[in-house]
C-alpha angles and dihedrals in degrees: 000000000000118000098046091123111064131178127209122233118263089254090055092047091054088059091062118104100207122115096264094058102037103045097077138037123268093261092061121085102219115215105148115090116067103251125112130234099223125112117258119275107265099244092049091051091048094051092049093047090050091051092050092046090051094046087241094154103123135109119313115271129214099267115172088192091073095053090042090053091055091046090052092048092049091050094048097041103038106009087247112153112203134181117222093242090061092065123078121186120223141156104272141326092273091059089042093053095046093045090048091055091048092049097048107030142054123242111277096023117145119251120195122223128181117226134244086052145142103296098235088063086074089060104035096080093052091045088056093046094257134118126245124241117193122217106163123214118258118242121217110180107305094341134078134212141181117274097230096179089050091049091050090051090051092051090047089053091056110278112145104195146012129222103218119199104206115198086026120240122236101014097047095230119161101206109229120244092244092059092044091051089051090050090052092052092050091048095050092047088060096040092246140133138238118216105195118200102205100169093126093050097103087055094064104140125241112279094033131092124216116213112199107228093236091058101053097082144341087257091057089052090054097049104029142093120183128206120208139173140164090224100095100042096044098032098248101136093132092056105074117223136118142151136242108207126196132177102187119075090218091056092045089054089059088068094049110134093020099084098089098037091050093046092053090056091056122090122255091217090051091058094046092048094043093052091050091048095051094043102040109011103081096097092047090048092050091055092045091055090054089053092047093047090053090047092052091050090049092055093045093049102039107033097064088050093051095039111030110215095030114133121198119201116236105253121207096179143018137023099276124105120203109209127192112206099168092112095045093087096239114160099228144359109333094223091058093045094048091052095045100042105020100033086228119136116211132163106267114240097231089067087071093051127331096233104031092039099050111117093017138101134194113226121200107222097176089119143092118293089246093056090047090054089053090052091051090050089055090052088054093048091050092050091050091050098048099035102030 
């Protein structure tokens, strides 16, 4: 039914204590960090309230219902059939990514990332004892794609794995199955691995199809590990829980002995909330995606009118908008100018790659339409101030 997704007032949002709403002063509209403004889905809120009322706040237990809920969601959403022993519970996708590198690679191995990309990807390889190898995305108009020849060259030069962001943060690209199958073939030729962070997958926008990496080919199943969580789609980032998914027994064996230690680092509330999300949150998610799709269209239509020269990447998933302001005539980094003159906080583009991100910002549009209009007005005010 309509009205499942509800947004607090700005006054209510300023009473929150999460990172998004405490980092800046009350005169700043904060739209950087990737958390949404909406109220919790009702079943998730109920499960958490019941746990608090019961004092059920201990360590996470081994609950097959949580894994089964994810398996059911994956089958219904993507036609992805998973066995329970393919799914390993852990704290979050950062832990999952780092632990996957440690399980599969040797210290000092090269790990490919594709700029512009989620900033922690720059740090994950070093945290796992590896070295980073940069192969930027290729831009074609307002869309981005993997540079498969560049990736092959990096593997040929000694890289052992690739961190795939799929859907890709910040540009919102859902990598097509044909490119992913090509990536899998390249990876297997060079005896490597793909670690696919798929946390934004449930947020694939209407009109687009998300192919899980492990489903695109038999080769992908042999070389791939996928990372999943309910945290992004249902706004549960503070409740730690995620999954490492394998399809090849040999890869699963690499995680032998890690199941219990990883589970104990997860959050009990994360598992409770995640299970409720996967079992009962589909209708809420469907409505949310309609809101996000409308928000993306609003930015694409209005921002170039308000700021001539602004280019907004075509997003196929998520609630993040990647905005190129290099042709807007602004005298400096847009993130700095927006904060100083518009009192609008965005995520500065250079955080996603110093070269490819210069002159860009990432705008979080996981908010009400009214708040998005206020953000666009602050873009316009900044443009007027710096360009006259």
